[in-house]
Amino acid sequence: MKYHNKPNTFIELVKLKVVDLQRSLEFYENIIGFKVLEQQSDKIYLTADGETALLSIEQPADILPTQQKTTGLYHFALLLPTRADLGAVLRHFAELNIRIGAGDHLVSEALYLNDPDGNGIEIYSDRPDTEWKWENEFVEMATLQIDAQSILAEGANTEWNGLPAGTVMGHIHLHVSELAETQKFYNALGFDVITPNYPGALFMGSGKYHHHIGLNTWAGVGAPPTPENVVGLKAFSVVYPSNEALQAAVSKVKAFGTEIVEENGTFTVKDPSQNKIKLTVK
């Protein structure tokens, strides 16, 4: 998990708005395998290791169901420690007859599903980075059919007991209204383009990771932001390895012309598609 430790910048806490908090809690505990870290009347923080919050779900008053063709969350992605763990998850989903999608991305193998509100989820394991194919500063990615039987065989001796403690928030993938200015914004935050030639999408990362941020215009170029009172992404956190790295990003974002607000050492900013981001230090 070296891509999620110092000295790299990474994604950690993803905050979601949901229609029915109890329904979402049951899904995230029983289907995905999270544990409750902290529970409030209208908000629940979820964890894999019992210490770090990776996801929060909250039920605002007068919340409305999801709307299509807006910017916001495409999916958040949970990175498992091993391929055997992915096999255990795949078997768990099969036993519960959960409908999923899947993709072999060359650098990783991934399973996809939606929560009860339509929020997208990816659960994946990385191939060893020694197997990734680089051409200069860009890594090769694709979407191919997974070898499900091989993944299941890998996890045959691994029992599913919820998300393993070593699970991290591997990346977040966003619907955005356009790519050029959005790329410049995430460059300012400290992410480099890692895969540039994907149809309608860009993948950006820190520390030569295949991606911490996915950006796509698949909801349509010029798509409007998701309204505040609609389910979906509330915010996500970008964690910097040092205060110097955080301050450098803040300076670049300010130079980009974006409004930024500080509260107790955490900076809040919105990308050009109005996705809200919290900038902080580990």
GROMACS .gro file of C-alpha atoms in nm:
model
  282
    1MET     CA    1   0.000   0.000   0.000
    2LYS     CA    2   0.296   0.230  -0.058
    3TYR     CA    3   0.085   0.460  -0.278
    4HIS     CA    4  -0.123   0.552   0.025
    5ASN     CA    5   0.160   0.638   0.260
    6LYS     CA    6   0.407   0.922   0.277
    7PRO     CA    7   0.539   1.088   0.069
    8ASN     CA    8   0.238   1.061  -0.164
    9THR     CA    9  -0.088   1.253  -0.181
   10PHE     CA   10  -0.397   1.034  -0.168
   11ILE     CA   11  -0.776   1.018  -0.123
   12GLU     CA   12  -0.916   0.914   0.213
   13LEU     CA   13  -1.265   1.008   0.336
   14VAL     CA   14  -1.557   1.012   0.091
   15LYS     CA   15  -1.879   1.170   0.218
   16LEU     CA   16  -2.215   1.065   0.071
   17LYS     CA   17  -2.572   1.195   0.103
   18VAL     CA   18  -2.837   0.921   0.116
   19VAL     CA   19  -3.218   0.902   0.132
   20ASP     CA   20  -3.250   0.641   0.409
   21LEU     CA   21  -2.965   0.621   0.659
   22GLN     CA   22  -3.064   0.285   0.808
   23ARG     CA   23  -3.108   0.123   0.467
   24SER     CA   24  -2.764   0.249   0.363
   25LEU     CA   25  -2.603   0.132   0.688
   26GLU     CA   26  -2.736  -0.220   0.642
   27PHE     CA   27  -2.602  -0.226   0.287
   28TYR     CA   28  -2.258  -0.093   0.377
   29GLU     CA   29  -2.222  -0.330   0.673
   30ASN     CA   30  -2.369  -0.651   0.529
   31ILE     CA   31  -2.288  -0.623   0.158
   32ILE     CA   32  -1.969  -0.414   0.148
   33GLY     CA   33  -1.833  -0.511   0.489
   34PHE     CA   34  -1.768  -0.179   0.662
   35LYS     CA   35  -1.775  -0.138   1.041
   36VAL     CA   36  -1.927   0.159   1.223
   37LEU     CA   37  -1.662   0.394   1.359
   38GLU     CA   38  -1.893   0.670   1.485
   39GLN     CA   39  -2.271   0.706   1.470
   40GLN     CA   40  -2.468   1.029   1.503
   41SER     CA   41  -2.839   1.090   1.459
   42ASP     CA   42  -2.809   1.185   1.091
   43LYS     CA   43  -2.456   1.072   1.000
   44ILE     CA   44  -2.245   0.756   1.029
   45TYR     CA   45  -1.869   0.720   0.979
   46LEU     CA   46  -1.759   0.382   0.844
   47THR     CA   47  -1.421   0.212   0.869
   48ALA     CA   48  -1.232  -0.098   0.762
   49ASP     CA   49  -0.960  -0.098   1.030
   50GLY     CA   50  -1.156   0.040   1.326
   51GLU     CA   51  -0.948   0.358   1.329
   52THR     CA   52  -0.967   0.544   0.997
   53ALA     CA   53  -1.295   0.670   0.852
   54LEU     CA   54  -1.310   0.588   0.480
   55LEU     CA   55  -1.677   0.667   0.417
   56SER     CA   56  -1.946   0.877   0.580
   57ILE     CA   57  -2.315   0.848   0.499
   58GLU     CA   58  -2.563   1.113   0.607
   59GLN     CA   59  -2.934   1.175   0.560
   60PRO     CA   60  -3.003   1.548   0.525
   61ALA     CA   61  -3.355   1.677   0.574
   62ASP     CA   62  -3.569   1.687   0.259
   63ILE     CA   63  -3.315   1.491   0.054
   64LEU     CA   64  -3.422   1.391  -0.297
   65PRO     CA   65  -3.331   1.077  -0.501
   66THR     CA   66  -3.047   1.073  -0.750
   67GLN     CA   67  -3.057   1.272  -1.073
   68GLN     CA   68  -2.895   1.155  -1.395
   69LYS     CA   69  -2.670   1.354  -1.627
   70THR     CA   70  -2.509   1.571  -1.359
   71THR     CA   71  -2.154   1.608  -1.233
   72GLY     CA   72  -2.058   1.436  -0.909
   73LEU     CA   73  -1.969   1.082  -0.808
   74TYR     CA   74  -1.913   0.814  -1.069
   75HIS     CA   75  -1.773   0.579  -0.808
   76PHE     CA   76  -1.547   0.563  -0.505
   77ALA     CA   77  -1.300   0.277  -0.506
   78LEU     CA   78  -1.193   0.056  -0.218
   79LEU     CA   79  -0.848  -0.096  -0.265
   80LEU     CA   80  -0.807  -0.437  -0.102
   81PRO     CA   81  -0.468  -0.562   0.024
   82THR     CA   82  -0.454  -0.876  -0.194
   83ARG     CA   83  -0.609  -1.053  -0.491
   84ALA     CA   84  -0.717  -1.330  -0.251
   85ASP     CA   85  -0.925  -1.069  -0.068
   86LEU     CA   86  -1.087  -0.978  -0.401
   87GLY     CA   87  -1.167  -1.345  -0.455
   88ALA     CA   88  -1.335  -1.363  -0.116
   89VAL     CA   89  -1.545  -1.055  -0.199
   90LEU     CA   90  -1.644  -1.199  -0.538
   91ARG     CA   91  -1.754  -1.523  -0.373
   92HIS     CA   92  -1.948  -1.323  -0.109
   93PHE     CA   93  -2.132  -1.129  -0.381
   94ALA     CA   94  -2.208  -1.452  -0.569
   95GLU     CA   95  -2.347  -1.618  -0.257
   96LEU     CA   96  -2.579  -1.321  -0.200
   97ASN     CA   97  -2.671  -1.307  -0.569
   98ILE     CA   98  -2.555  -0.946  -0.589
   99ARG     CA   99  -2.556  -0.806  -0.940
  100ILE     CA  100  -2.215  -0.662  -1.024
  101GLY     CA  101  -2.001  -0.541  -1.311
  102ALA     CA  102  -1.632  -0.613  -1.347
  103GLY     CA  103  -1.324  -0.506  -1.538
  104ASP     CA  104  -0.962  -0.604  -1.584
  105HIS     CA  105  -0.778  -0.271  -1.615
  106LEU     CA  106  -0.431  -0.427  -1.666
  107VAL     CA  107  -0.299  -0.245  -1.356
  108SER     CA  108  -0.586  -0.379  -1.143
  109GLU     CA  109  -0.887  -0.609  -1.132
  110ALA     CA  110  -1.216  -0.455  -1.023
  111LEU     CA  111  -1.574  -0.530  -0.923
  112TYR     CA  112  -1.850  -0.269  -0.953
  113LEU     CA  113  -2.190  -0.221  -0.792
  114ASN     CA  114  -2.421   0.055  -0.671
  115ASP     CA  115  -2.549   0.132  -0.324
  116PRO     CA  116  -2.929   0.163  -0.265
  117ASP     CA  117  -2.918   0.529  -0.377
  118GLY     CA  118  -2.728   0.459  -0.697
  119ASN     CA  119  -2.389   0.577  -0.567
  120GLY     CA  120  -2.120   0.385  -0.757
  121ILE     CA  121  -1.872   0.160  -0.577
  122GLU     CA  122  -1.560  -0.013  -0.705
  123ILE     CA  123  -1.380  -0.281  -0.504
  124TYR     CA  124  -1.045  -0.377  -0.650
  125SER     CA  125  -0.698  -0.517  -0.603
  126ASP     CA  126  -0.387  -0.395  -0.781
  127ARG     CA  127  -0.155  -0.605  -0.986
  128PRO     CA  128   0.208  -0.572  -0.873
  129ASP     CA  129   0.343  -0.243  -1.008
  130THR     CA  130   0.630  -0.439  -1.164
  131GLU     CA  131   0.370  -0.568  -1.412
  132TRP     CA  132   0.238  -0.224  -1.509
  133LYS     CA  133   0.338  -0.114  -1.860
  134TRP     CA  134   0.472   0.240  -1.882
  135GLU     CA  135   0.547   0.451  -2.186
  136ASN     CA  136   0.740   0.753  -2.057
  137GLU     CA  137   0.520   0.905  -1.781
  138PHE     CA  138   0.200   0.727  -1.888
  139VAL     CA  139   0.075   0.384  -1.779
  140GLU     CA  140  -0.131   0.152  -1.998
  141MET     CA  141  -0.488   0.089  -1.881
  142ALA     CA  142  -0.785  -0.080  -2.048
  143THR     CA  143  -1.119  -0.239  -1.961
  144LEU     CA  144  -1.114  -0.610  -2.038
  145GLN     CA  145  -1.310  -0.908  -1.910
  146ILE     CA  146  -1.190  -1.039  -1.575
  147ASP     CA  147  -1.084  -1.399  -1.521
  148ALA     CA  148  -1.345  -1.462  -1.253
  149GLN     CA  149  -1.251  -1.825  -1.201
  150SER     CA  150  -0.887  -1.733  -1.141
  151ILE     CA  151  -0.987  -1.463  -0.892
  152LEU     CA  152  -1.220  -1.703  -0.710
  153ALA     CA  153  -0.947  -1.967  -0.699
  154GLU     CA  154  -0.706  -1.712  -0.553
  155GLY     CA  155  -0.953  -1.643  -0.271
  156ALA     CA  156  -1.063  -2.003  -0.213
  157ASN     CA  157  -0.889  -2.020   0.126
  158THR     CA  158  -0.971  -1.663   0.232
  159GLU     CA  159  -1.283  -1.622   0.442
  160TRP     CA  160  -1.496  -1.311   0.390
  161ASN     CA  161  -1.526  -1.128   0.723
  162GLY     CA  162  -1.602  -0.784   0.591
  163LEU     CA  163  -1.344  -0.545   0.452
  164PRO     CA  164  -0.988  -0.640   0.551
  165ALA     CA  165  -0.818  -0.402   0.793
  166GLY     CA  166  -0.568  -0.305   0.522
  167THR     CA  167  -0.840  -0.170   0.289
  168VAL     CA  168  -0.787   0.192   0.182
  169MET     CA  169  -0.973   0.442  -0.035
  170GLY     CA  170  -0.782   0.369  -0.353
  171HIS     CA  171  -0.931   0.641  -0.571
  172ILE     CA  172  -1.238   0.843  -0.657
  173HIS     CA  173  -1.386   0.873  -1.006
  174LEU     CA  174  -1.594   1.181  -1.087
  175HIS     CA  175  -1.837   1.298  -1.348
  176VAL     CA  176  -1.717   1.642  -1.462
  177SER     CA  177  -1.847   1.895  -1.714
  178GLU     CA  178  -1.524   1.914  -1.917
  179LEU     CA  179  -1.168   1.785  -1.901
  180ALA     CA  180  -0.920   2.060  -1.996
  181GLU     CA  181  -0.975   2.310  -1.711
  182THR     CA  182  -1.051   2.025  -1.471
  183GLN     CA  183  -0.714   1.869  -1.548
  184LYS     CA  184  -0.540   2.201  -1.473
  185PHE     CA  185  -0.726   2.225  -1.142
  186TYR     CA  186  -0.619   1.877  -1.030
  187ASN     CA  187  -0.265   1.951  -1.150
  188ALA     CA  188  -0.275   2.243  -0.906
  189LEU     CA  189  -0.385   2.003  -0.631
  190GLY     CA  190  -0.075   1.793  -0.700
  191PHE     CA  191  -0.194   1.517  -0.934
  192ASP     CA  192  -0.033   1.425  -1.267
  193VAL     CA  193  -0.200   1.277  -1.573
  194ILE     CA  194  -0.114   0.905  -1.574
  195THR     CA  195  -0.348   0.777  -1.847
  196PRO     CA  196  -0.442   1.049  -2.100
  197ASN     CA  197  -0.598   0.866  -2.394
  198TYR     CA  198  -0.907   0.699  -2.246
  199PRO     CA  199  -1.233   0.781  -2.432
  200GLY     CA  200  -1.394   1.078  -2.258
  201ALA     CA  201  -1.183   1.034  -1.946
  202LEU     CA  202  -0.855   1.119  -1.773
  203PHE     CA  203  -0.680   0.937  -1.491
  204MET     CA  204  -0.453   1.133  -1.257
  205GLY     CA  205  -0.234   1.022  -0.971
  206SER     CA  206   0.043   1.102  -0.726
  207GLY     CA  207   0.370   0.914  -0.683
  208LYS     CA  208   0.338   0.714  -1.008
  209TYR     CA  209   0.016   0.545  -0.894
  210HIS     CA  210  -0.217   0.451  -1.182
  211HIS     CA  211  -0.479   0.690  -1.047
  212HIS     CA  212  -0.610   0.855  -0.735
  213ILE     CA  213  -0.853   1.069  -0.938
  214GLY     CA  214  -1.062   0.958  -1.234
  215LEU     CA  215  -1.240   1.225  -1.441
  216ASN     CA  216  -1.496   1.166  -1.713
  217THR     CA  217  -1.752   1.354  -1.923
  218TRP     CA  218  -1.974   1.049  -1.970
  219ALA     CA  219  -2.273   1.235  -1.819
  220GLY     CA  220  -2.229   1.485  -2.103
  221VAL     CA  221  -1.998   1.776  -2.175
  222GLY     CA  222  -2.143   2.076  -1.994
  223ALA     CA  223  -2.335   1.861  -1.744
  224PRO     CA  224  -2.471   2.070  -1.452
  225PRO     CA  225  -2.372   2.010  -1.088
  226THR     CA  226  -2.582   1.780  -0.870
  227PRO     CA  227  -2.811   2.003  -0.658
  228GLU     CA  228  -2.729   2.026  -0.285
  229ASN     CA  229  -3.059   1.857  -0.185
  230VAL     CA  230  -3.002   1.550  -0.405
  231VAL     CA  231  -2.827   1.226  -0.299
  232GLY     CA  232  -2.470   1.168  -0.409
  233LEU     CA  233  -2.127   1.303  -0.327
  234LYS     CA  234  -2.109   1.563  -0.050
  235ALA     CA  235  -1.728   1.592  -0.041
  236PHE     CA  236  -1.405   1.394  -0.043
  237SER     CA  237  -1.070   1.442   0.127
  238VAL     CA  238  -0.729   1.482  -0.034
  239VAL     CA  239  -0.455   1.405   0.219
  240TYR     CA  240  -0.108   1.555   0.179
  241PRO     CA  241   0.214   1.404   0.319
  242SER     CA  242   0.325   1.730   0.483
  243ASN     CA  243   0.206   2.078   0.566
  244GLU     CA  244   0.451   2.211   0.307
  245ALA     CA  245   0.285   2.000   0.036
  246LEU     CA  246  -0.059   2.115   0.151
  247GLN     CA  247   0.040   2.483   0.149
  248ALA     CA  248   0.195   2.446  -0.196
  249ALA     CA  249  -0.132   2.303  -0.328
  250VAL     CA  250  -0.333   2.579  -0.159
  251SER     CA  251  -0.113   2.843  -0.322
  252LYS     CA  252  -0.153   2.685  -0.665
  253VAL     CA  253  -0.530   2.656  -0.625
  254LYS     CA  254  -0.551   3.021  -0.525
  255ALA     CA  255  -0.343   3.112  -0.830
  256PHE     CA  256  -0.587   2.908  -1.035
  257GLY     CA  257  -0.850   3.159  -0.925
  258THR     CA  258  -1.059   2.922  -0.716
  259GLU     CA  259  -1.216   3.025  -0.386
  260ILE     CA  260  -1.074   2.836  -0.091
  261VAL     CA  261  -1.191   2.839   0.271
  262GLU     CA  262  -0.984   2.739   0.575
  263GLU     CA  263  -1.125   2.599   0.897
  264ASN     CA  264  -0.904   2.445   1.167
  265GLY     CA  265  -0.624   2.363   0.924
  266THR     CA  266  -0.850   2.200   0.667
  267PHE     CA  267  -0.908   2.379   0.338
  268THR     CA  268  -1.231   2.342   0.141
  269VAL     CA  269  -1.241   2.402  -0.233
  270LYS     CA  270  -1.463   2.309  -0.528
  271ASP     CA  271  -1.336   2.183  -0.863
  272PRO     CA  272  -1.464   2.346  -1.186
  273SER     CA  273  -1.762   2.105  -1.182
  274GLN     CA  274  -1.850   2.202  -0.822
  275ASN     CA  275  -1.732   1.877  -0.663
  276LYS     CA  276  -1.636   1.969  -0.304
  277ILE     CA  277  -1.291   1.871  -0.177
  278LYS     CA  278  -1.133   1.888   0.168
  279LEU     CA  279  -0.755   1.939   0.168
  280THR     CA  280  -0.577   1.818   0.479
  281VAL     CA  281  -0.256   1.667   0.619
  282LYS     CA  282  -0.227   1.311   0.745
   0.00000   0.00000   0.00000
